[in-house]
Short mmCIF file of C-alpha atoms in Angstrom, two decimals:
data_model
loop_
_atom_site.label_atom_id
_atom_site.label_comp_id
_atom_site.label_asym_id
_atom_site.label_seq_id
_atom_site.Cartn_x
_atom_site.Cartn_y
_atom_site.Cartn_z
CA MET A 295 0.01 0.00 0.00
CA PRO A 296 1.45 3.42 -0.90
CA ALA A 297 2.23 5.76 1.99
CA ASN A 298 -0.22 8.56 1.29
CA ILE A 299 -0.65 11.18 4.00
CA PRO A 300 -4.15 12.75 4.11
CA ALA A 301 -4.65 16.50 4.13
CA PRO A 302 -5.74 18.02 7.45
CA ARG A 303 -9.37 19.04 7.88
CA MET A 304 -9.39 22.38 9.64
CA LEU A 305 -12.04 24.75 10.92
CA ASP A 306 -12.44 28.09 9.17
CA PRO A 307 -11.31 30.73 11.70
CA HIS A 308 -13.80 33.23 10.28
CA SER A 309 -16.78 30.89 10.67
CA ALA A 310 -16.48 30.85 14.45
CA PRO A 311 -18.40 33.43 16.49
CA ARG A 312 -16.27 36.37 17.51
CA LEU A 313 -15.78 36.31 21.28
CA GLY A 314 -14.38 38.83 23.70
CA TRP A 315 -11.43 37.31 25.55
CA GLY A 316 -10.14 38.33 28.95
CA VAL A 317 -6.52 37.36 29.60
CA VAL A 318 -5.11 36.56 33.03
CA GLY A 319 -1.30 36.48 33.09
CA THR A 320 1.26 37.80 30.62
CA GLY A 321 3.77 34.95 30.16
CA ILE A 322 2.84 32.50 27.42
CA ALA A 323 -0.23 34.69 26.93
CA GLY A 324 1.80 36.91 24.61
CA LYS A 325 2.23 34.02 22.16
CA PHE A 326 -1.44 33.13 22.42
CA VAL A 327 -2.78 36.66 21.95
CA GLY A 328 -0.39 37.29 19.07
CA ALA A 329 -1.69 34.21 17.25
CA LEU A 330 -5.28 35.03 18.22
CA HIS A 331 -5.15 38.50 16.64
CA ALA A 332 -3.07 37.52 13.60
CA HIS A 333 -4.95 34.42 12.51
CA THR A 334 -8.50 34.51 13.89
CA SER A 335 -11.45 36.86 14.29
CA GLN A 336 -11.21 36.49 18.09
CA ARG A 337 -10.12 39.50 20.15
CA ALA A 338 -8.51 39.95 23.54
CA ILE A 339 -10.26 42.95 25.08
CA ALA A 340 -8.94 42.97 28.65
CA VAL A 341 -5.94 41.75 30.64
CA VAL A 342 -4.86 41.50 34.26
CA ALA A 343 -1.57 40.37 35.84
CA ARG A 344 0.44 40.97 39.00
CA ASP A 345 2.75 43.70 37.68
CA ARG A 346 0.69 46.72 36.62
CA ASN A 347 3.47 48.31 34.54
CA LYS A 348 4.31 45.09 32.67
CA THR A 349 0.61 44.49 32.11
CA ALA A 350 0.13 47.96 30.65
CA LYS A 351 3.04 47.37 28.24
CA PHE A 352 1.56 44.00 27.32
CA ALA A 353 -1.82 45.60 26.58
CA SER A 354 -0.20 48.27 24.44
CA GLN A 355 1.89 45.73 22.52
CA TYR A 356 -1.10 43.55 21.64
CA GLY A 357 -3.74 46.23 21.24
CA ILE A 358 -5.77 45.24 24.30
CA PRO A 359 -7.97 48.20 25.30
CA CYS A 360 -8.54 47.49 29.00
CA VAL A 361 -6.18 46.72 31.89
CA TYR A 362 -7.83 45.59 35.12
CA GLU A 363 -6.49 45.82 38.66
CA SER A 364 -7.87 42.44 39.75
CA VAL A 365 -9.15 39.12 38.44
CA ASP A 366 -12.50 39.80 40.11
CA ALA A 367 -12.90 43.03 38.15
CA LEU A 368 -11.95 41.37 34.86
CA VAL A 369 -14.36 38.43 35.18
CA LEU A 370 -17.25 40.78 35.97
CA ASP A 371 -16.83 42.68 32.68
CA PRO A 372 -20.00 41.90 30.68
CA LYS A 373 -18.12 42.28 27.37
CA ILE A 374 -15.89 39.30 28.18
CA ASP A 375 -17.18 35.93 26.98
CA VAL A 376 -14.17 33.73 27.78
CA VAL A 377 -11.26 33.98 30.20
CA TYR A 378 -7.89 32.64 29.08
CA ILE A 379 -5.85 31.69 32.16
CA ALA A 380 -2.07 31.83 31.64
CA THR A 381 -0.86 32.24 35.21
CA PRO A 382 1.49 29.78 36.95
CA HIS A 383 -0.46 26.55 37.38
CA SER A 384 -0.53 26.93 41.16
CA SER A 385 -3.20 29.62 40.69
CA HIS A 386 -5.23 27.98 37.89
CA ARG A 387 -7.86 26.62 40.24
CA GLU A 388 -8.54 29.91 42.01
CA VAL A 389 -8.73 31.98 38.82
CA ALA A 390 -10.79 29.38 36.95
CA LEU A 391 -13.36 29.11 39.74
CA SER A 392 -13.69 32.90 39.91
CA ALA A 393 -14.28 33.13 36.16
CA ILE A 394 -16.74 30.24 36.15
CA ALA A 395 -18.66 31.75 39.06
CA ALA A 396 -19.03 34.89 36.95
CA GLY A 397 -20.52 32.83 34.11
CA LYS A 398 -17.48 32.95 31.83
CA HIS A 399 -16.17 30.18 29.61
CA VAL A 400 -12.57 29.28 30.51
CA LEU A 401 -9.53 28.10 28.54
CA ILE A 402 -6.87 27.12 31.06
CA GLU A 403 -3.21 26.68 30.19
CA LYS A 404 -1.71 23.27 30.73
CA PRO A 405 -1.68 21.68 33.17
CA ILE A 406 -5.24 22.56 34.01
CA ALA A 407 -4.41 22.40 37.73
CA LEU A 408 -1.95 21.01 40.25
CA SER A 409 -3.84 17.74 40.72
CA ALA A 410 -6.61 15.56 39.41
CA SER A 411 -8.81 16.58 42.35
CA GLU A 412 -8.42 20.27 41.42
CA ALA A 413 -9.18 19.41 37.78
CA ARG A 414 -12.37 17.63 38.85
CA GLU A 415 -13.40 20.62 40.94
CA ILE A 416 -12.90 23.06 38.06
CA LEU A 417 -14.71 20.94 35.51
CA ALA A 418 -17.59 20.12 37.86
CA ALA A 419 -18.03 23.83 38.59
CA ALA A 420 -18.13 24.55 34.85
CA ARG A 421 -20.80 21.90 34.29
CA ARG A 422 -22.93 23.37 37.07
CA ALA A 423 -22.51 26.88 35.64
CA ASP A 424 -23.25 25.63 32.11
CA VAL A 425 -20.04 27.06 30.61
CA LEU A 426 -17.33 25.57 28.42
CA ALA A 427 -14.12 24.74 30.27
CA THR A 428 -11.09 22.98 28.86
CA GLU A 429 -7.33 22.75 29.09
CA ALA A 430 -5.27 24.66 26.54
CA MET A 431 -3.57 21.55 25.17
CA TRP A 432 -3.04 23.27 21.83
CA THR A 433 -1.44 20.19 20.30
CA ARG A 434 -4.88 18.56 19.98
CA TYR A 435 -6.07 21.25 17.54
CA LEU A 436 -3.05 21.39 15.22
CA PRO A 437 -3.32 20.25 11.58
CA GLN A 438 -0.89 17.38 12.25
CA SER A 439 -3.18 16.06 14.98
CA ASP A 440 -6.04 15.79 12.50
CA VAL A 441 -3.70 14.00 10.10
CA ILE A 442 -2.82 11.51 12.84
CA ARG A 443 -6.51 10.93 13.62
CA GLN A 444 -7.21 10.20 9.96
CA VAL A 445 -4.25 7.82 9.68
CA LEU A 446 -5.36 5.92 12.79
CA ASP A 447 -8.96 5.74 11.56
CA SER A 448 -7.78 4.35 8.21
CA GLY A 449 -5.98 1.45 9.85
CA VAL A 450 -3.00 1.63 7.48
CA LEU A 451 -0.52 1.34 10.36
CA GLY A 452 -2.11 -1.89 11.54
CA GLU A 453 -2.38 -2.61 15.26
CA ILE A 454 -0.59 0.06 17.31
CA SER A 455 1.68 -1.56 19.88
CA LEU A 456 4.07 1.23 20.89
CA VAL A 457 4.09 4.98 21.38
CA ARG A 458 7.25 6.97 22.10
CA SER A 459 7.39 10.61 23.15
CA SER A 460 9.85 12.87 24.95
CA PHE A 461 10.28 16.51 25.92
CA GLY A 462 12.92 18.23 28.02
CA PHE A 463 15.28 21.14 28.35
CA TYR A 464 18.08 22.14 30.67
CA MET A 465 17.07 24.53 33.43
CA PRO A 466 19.56 25.51 36.15
CA GLU A 467 18.27 25.01 39.68
CA ILE A 468 17.61 28.66 40.45
CA PRO A 469 16.27 29.03 44.03
CA GLY A 470 12.71 30.34 44.02
CA HIS A 471 12.13 29.79 40.31
CA ARG A 472 8.66 28.40 39.65
CA LEU A 473 10.06 25.30 37.91
CA TRP A 474 11.92 24.29 41.09
CA ASP A 475 9.42 25.50 43.70
CA PRO A 476 7.13 22.75 45.10
CA ALA A 477 4.58 25.37 46.21
CA LEU A 478 4.25 26.62 42.63
CA GLY A 479 3.86 23.17 41.10
CA GLY A 480 7.49 22.93 40.02
CA GLY A 481 9.01 19.89 38.38
CA ALA A 482 9.36 18.26 35.00
CA MET A 483 6.04 16.42 34.84
CA LEU A 484 3.71 19.39 35.37
CA ASP A 485 5.67 21.57 32.95
CA VAL A 486 6.91 19.39 30.07
CA GLY A 487 5.83 15.88 31.03
CA VAL A 488 2.14 16.56 30.58
CA TYR A 489 2.74 16.81 26.81
CA PRO A 490 4.09 13.25 26.27
CA VAL A 491 1.44 11.81 28.61
CA SER A 492 -1.33 13.61 26.75
CA PHE A 493 0.08 12.49 23.40
CA SER A 494 0.13 8.87 24.57
CA SER A 495 -3.45 9.20 25.81
CA SER A 496 -4.59 10.47 22.42
CA ILE A 497 -3.18 7.35 20.73
CA ILE A 498 -3.65 4.38 23.06
CA GLY A 499 -5.99 5.73 25.74
CA ASP A 500 -5.71 5.56 29.52
CA PRO A 501 -3.00 3.38 31.08
CA ILE A 502 -3.83 0.47 33.33
CA THR A 503 -0.19 0.13 34.42
CA ILE A 504 2.26 2.95 35.19
CA SER A 505 5.95 2.47 35.90
CA ALA A 506 8.27 5.43 36.38
CA GLY A 507 11.65 6.39 37.77
CA GLY A 508 13.64 9.59 37.71
CA THR A 509 15.61 12.17 39.59
CA VAL A 510 14.67 14.63 42.31
CA SER A 511 15.93 18.20 42.61
CA SER A 512 17.51 19.65 45.72
CA SER A 513 14.24 21.54 46.27
CA GLY A 514 12.26 18.29 46.25
CA VAL A 515 10.53 18.33 42.87
CA ASP A 516 10.76 15.80 40.03
CA ALA A 517 13.69 16.89 37.84
CA SER A 518 13.30 14.09 35.29
CA ALA A 519 11.19 11.03 34.62
CA ALA A 520 11.44 7.91 32.49
CA ILE A 521 8.02 6.33 32.07
CA ARG A 522 6.41 3.14 30.80
CA LEU A 523 2.64 3.00 30.40
CA GLU A 524 0.51 0.04 29.34
CA ALA A 525 -3.03 0.37 28.03
CA ALA A 526 -5.84 -2.16 28.37
CA GLY A 527 -5.25 -3.59 24.89
CA GLY A 528 -1.57 -4.24 25.60
CA ALA A 529 -0.12 -1.25 23.74
CA GLN A 530 2.72 0.46 25.55
CA ALA A 531 4.13 3.97 25.74
CA LEU A 532 7.74 4.86 26.52
CA LEU A 533 7.93 8.49 27.58
CA SER A 534 10.45 10.86 29.11
CA ALA A 535 10.50 14.35 30.56
CA SER A 536 13.38 16.38 31.93
CA LEU A 537 14.50 19.73 33.25
CA GLN A 538 18.08 18.46 33.37
CA ALA A 539 18.79 17.81 29.68
CA ASP A 540 17.86 19.09 26.25
CA VAL A 541 15.66 16.19 25.14
CA SER A 542 14.43 16.45 21.54
CA PRO A 543 10.63 16.84 21.59
CA GLU A 544 9.72 14.07 19.17
CA ALA A 545 6.94 11.50 19.12
CA ALA A 546 6.12 8.36 17.16
CA LEU A 547 3.63 5.53 16.98
CA TYR A 548 4.42 2.05 15.75
CA GLY A 549 2.03 -0.51 14.29
CA SER A 550 2.09 -3.93 12.71
CA SER A 551 2.06 -2.42 9.20
CA GLY A 552 4.07 0.79 9.61
CA ARG A 553 5.04 3.72 11.76
CA LEU A 554 4.29 7.42 11.99
CA GLU A 555 6.83 9.90 13.34
CA VAL A 556 5.98 13.41 14.50
CA LEU A 557 9.10 15.49 14.06
CA ALA A 558 10.32 17.99 16.63
CA PRO A 559 8.60 19.79 18.19
CA PHE A 560 5.73 17.30 18.33
CA PHE A 561 3.73 19.55 20.68
CA GLY A 562 3.62 22.40 18.13
CA PRO A 563 3.33 22.72 14.34
CA SER A 564 5.97 20.48 12.80
CA ALA A 565 5.95 17.58 10.32
CA ILE A 566 4.84 13.98 9.96
CA ARG A 567 6.77 11.15 8.35
CA MET A 568 4.83 7.95 7.68
CA THR A 569 6.44 4.68 6.66
CA LEU A 570 4.44 1.66 5.54
CA GLY A 571 5.87 -1.82 5.02
CA GLN A 572 9.02 -3.54 6.26
CA PHE A 573 12.71 -2.80 5.83
CA GLY A 574 13.75 -2.98 2.18
CA VAL A 575 10.23 -2.67 0.79
CA ALA A 576 8.94 0.25 2.83
CA GLU A 577 7.41 3.40 1.37
CA THR A 578 7.74 6.75 3.11
CA ALA A 579 5.81 9.98 2.73
CA GLU A 580 6.14 13.28 4.58
CA TRP A 581 3.78 16.16 5.37
CA ARG A 582 4.98 19.47 6.77
CA ASP A 583 3.10 22.31 8.42
CA GLU A 584 4.40 25.53 6.89
CA VAL A 585 4.04 28.17 9.59
CA ALA A 586 5.87 31.48 9.97
CA ASP A 587 6.15 31.09 13.73
CA LEU A 588 5.81 28.03 15.96
CA TYR A 589 3.19 29.66 18.18
CA ASP A 590 0.96 30.58 15.23
CA GLY A 591 -0.43 27.13 15.89
CA MET A 592 -2.15 28.41 19.03
CA ALA A 593 -4.73 30.06 16.78
CA HIS A 594 -6.27 26.67 15.98
CA GLN A 595 -7.32 26.03 19.58
CA ALA A 596 -8.87 29.52 19.81
CA THR A 597 -10.88 28.86 16.66
CA ALA A 598 -11.98 25.46 17.98
CA PHE A 599 -12.93 26.93 21.36
CA ALA A 600 -15.05 29.69 19.80
CA THR A 601 -16.67 27.15 17.47
CA TYR A 602 -17.60 24.94 20.44
CA VAL A 603 -19.11 27.95 22.21
CA GLY A 604 -21.16 28.66 19.08
CA GLN A 605 -22.31 25.03 19.06
CA ASN A 606 -23.28 25.25 22.75
CA LEU A 607 -20.79 22.52 23.71
CA ARG A 608 -19.58 22.33 27.28
CA GLU A 609 -16.43 20.28 26.71
CA SER A 610 -14.01 19.85 23.84
CA PRO A 611 -14.70 16.77 21.70
CA MET A 612 -10.97 16.68 20.94
CA HIS A 613 -10.01 16.71 24.62
CA THR A 614 -12.81 15.56 26.88
CA HIS A 615 -13.18 16.28 30.58
CA THR A 616 -12.67 12.60 31.35
CA GLU A 617 -9.38 12.51 29.47
CA ILE A 618 -8.15 15.74 31.09
CA ILE A 619 -8.73 14.19 34.50
CA THR A 620 -7.20 10.80 33.68
CA THR A 621 -4.12 12.51 32.24
CA MET A 622 -3.72 14.43 35.51
CA GLU A 623 -4.12 11.14 37.42
CA THR A 624 -1.34 9.61 35.32
CA VAL A 625 0.93 12.60 35.89
CA GLU A 626 0.25 12.43 39.64
CA GLU A 627 1.15 8.75 39.80
CA ILE A 628 4.37 9.31 37.81
CA ARG A 629 5.36 12.12 40.18
CA ARG A 630 4.58 9.92 43.18
CA GLN A 631 6.81 7.13 41.91
CA VAL A 632 9.67 9.51 41.13
CA LEU A 633 9.47 11.37 44.44
CA GLN A 634 8.76 8.34 46.61
CA PRO A 635 10.53 5.41 44.92
CA ALA A 636 10.62 3.40 48.13
CA HIS A 637 6.81 3.21 48.04
CA SER A 638 6.62 2.10 44.40
CA ASP A 639 6.22 -1.51 43.32
CA PRO A 640 9.28 -3.47 44.60
CA GLN A 641 9.30 -5.65 41.49
CA GLY A 642 9.59 -2.63 39.25
CA VAL A 643 6.43 -3.65 37.43
CA GLY A 644 4.72 -0.38 38.23
CA ASN A 645 1.35 0.66 39.54
CA ASN A 646 -1.88 -0.87 38.29
CA VAL A 647 -4.47 1.87 38.02
#
C-alpha cells in the first residue's frame, strides 16, 4: 500500500463566532494573543496580571484596550465571553473558579491544575454553571493532529503496539524559580511531562499500568522522569520528561504495518513522516506544516474553542473532561513514583491503576 498522508481538515477561523477574551497572566499569553489576533477573528479585550506596569506594556503591545487591577474586576466585565488563564499553574484553580462563578467560559493553560482533584473541581463547577471549560492543550487542535486521527482511523498502520514521546530542556536550579518551587507546582512532569502523557493518551488511551523512575531536585521536585505505560489492549508507551537535559521533543507511533513519526517539536506545528511496510520494501511519505512562527499554531485552539461555544458545547470533543482528569491522574502517579521510589512496586512492574 502506498504511503499517502491525508490533508488536514481544519475549521475556518472566520466561521467561528467572535468572542471577547479576557486574559489573566502575561507569560505564554503573549504568544497566544499574538496568534489570536493575527490568525482569527477572536479579540482579547482585557488583561490583568500581578505587575501593573508590565501588564500595561503587554496591553499596548497587543492592542488590548482594557487593563484591570484584579481578576474579580476582569471576570465581571460583561463584554468578556471567555477567560484565558495563563498564570502559573498553582493559581489555575482559584482563577478558573472565579471566572466560572461569573458565568465565563474558561480556557486554562496546561496543566489545568496542580492535581486531578483540582481538575475535577474546576470541571464540575463549569458543568454546574453551564459554561465551556477545557485545558489549553493546543497540540490537539493542530493540523498534524487531525492528520494523525485520519491515519489511525484508516488502519494503514495496523495494530498500534508502541508509542514513544519525549520533551525536556536544561534549566539551572535557580532558588525560588517556579520550575523548582514545590509550592508553585514545580518539576518536570507538570511543565513538560504533561505533553508526552497527553500524546500517549490520544493514541492508546488511559494506562492500566504505570511504571516510572527519575531524579529529584535539591528543592524536592521531580527533575526528570522515564516512564512506561501500558493500556488495556496491551499497547505500551515509553515516555520521558526532563529539566536536566535538552531532550528532543519528538513522538512516534508504531504499528504492525508501519510507523508514523511526528518530528520535533511534536507539541507544536511540525511535520509527519509515515512509513508503511518492512525494511527494504517500505514506502515513506512526509507532510509538513508551513508556519511562519511556531506559536501561530495556538490560533487553531482559539478557533476550535469559539466554534464549540457557538455550538453550545460544554467540553471539547478533541479533549474531553474525562481525558483531562485521567491525564492528571497519570501525571500524579508518575510524580509519586519519582518522588517516593521506596513506596513504588518493589518488582519494578509499576502501579496498576
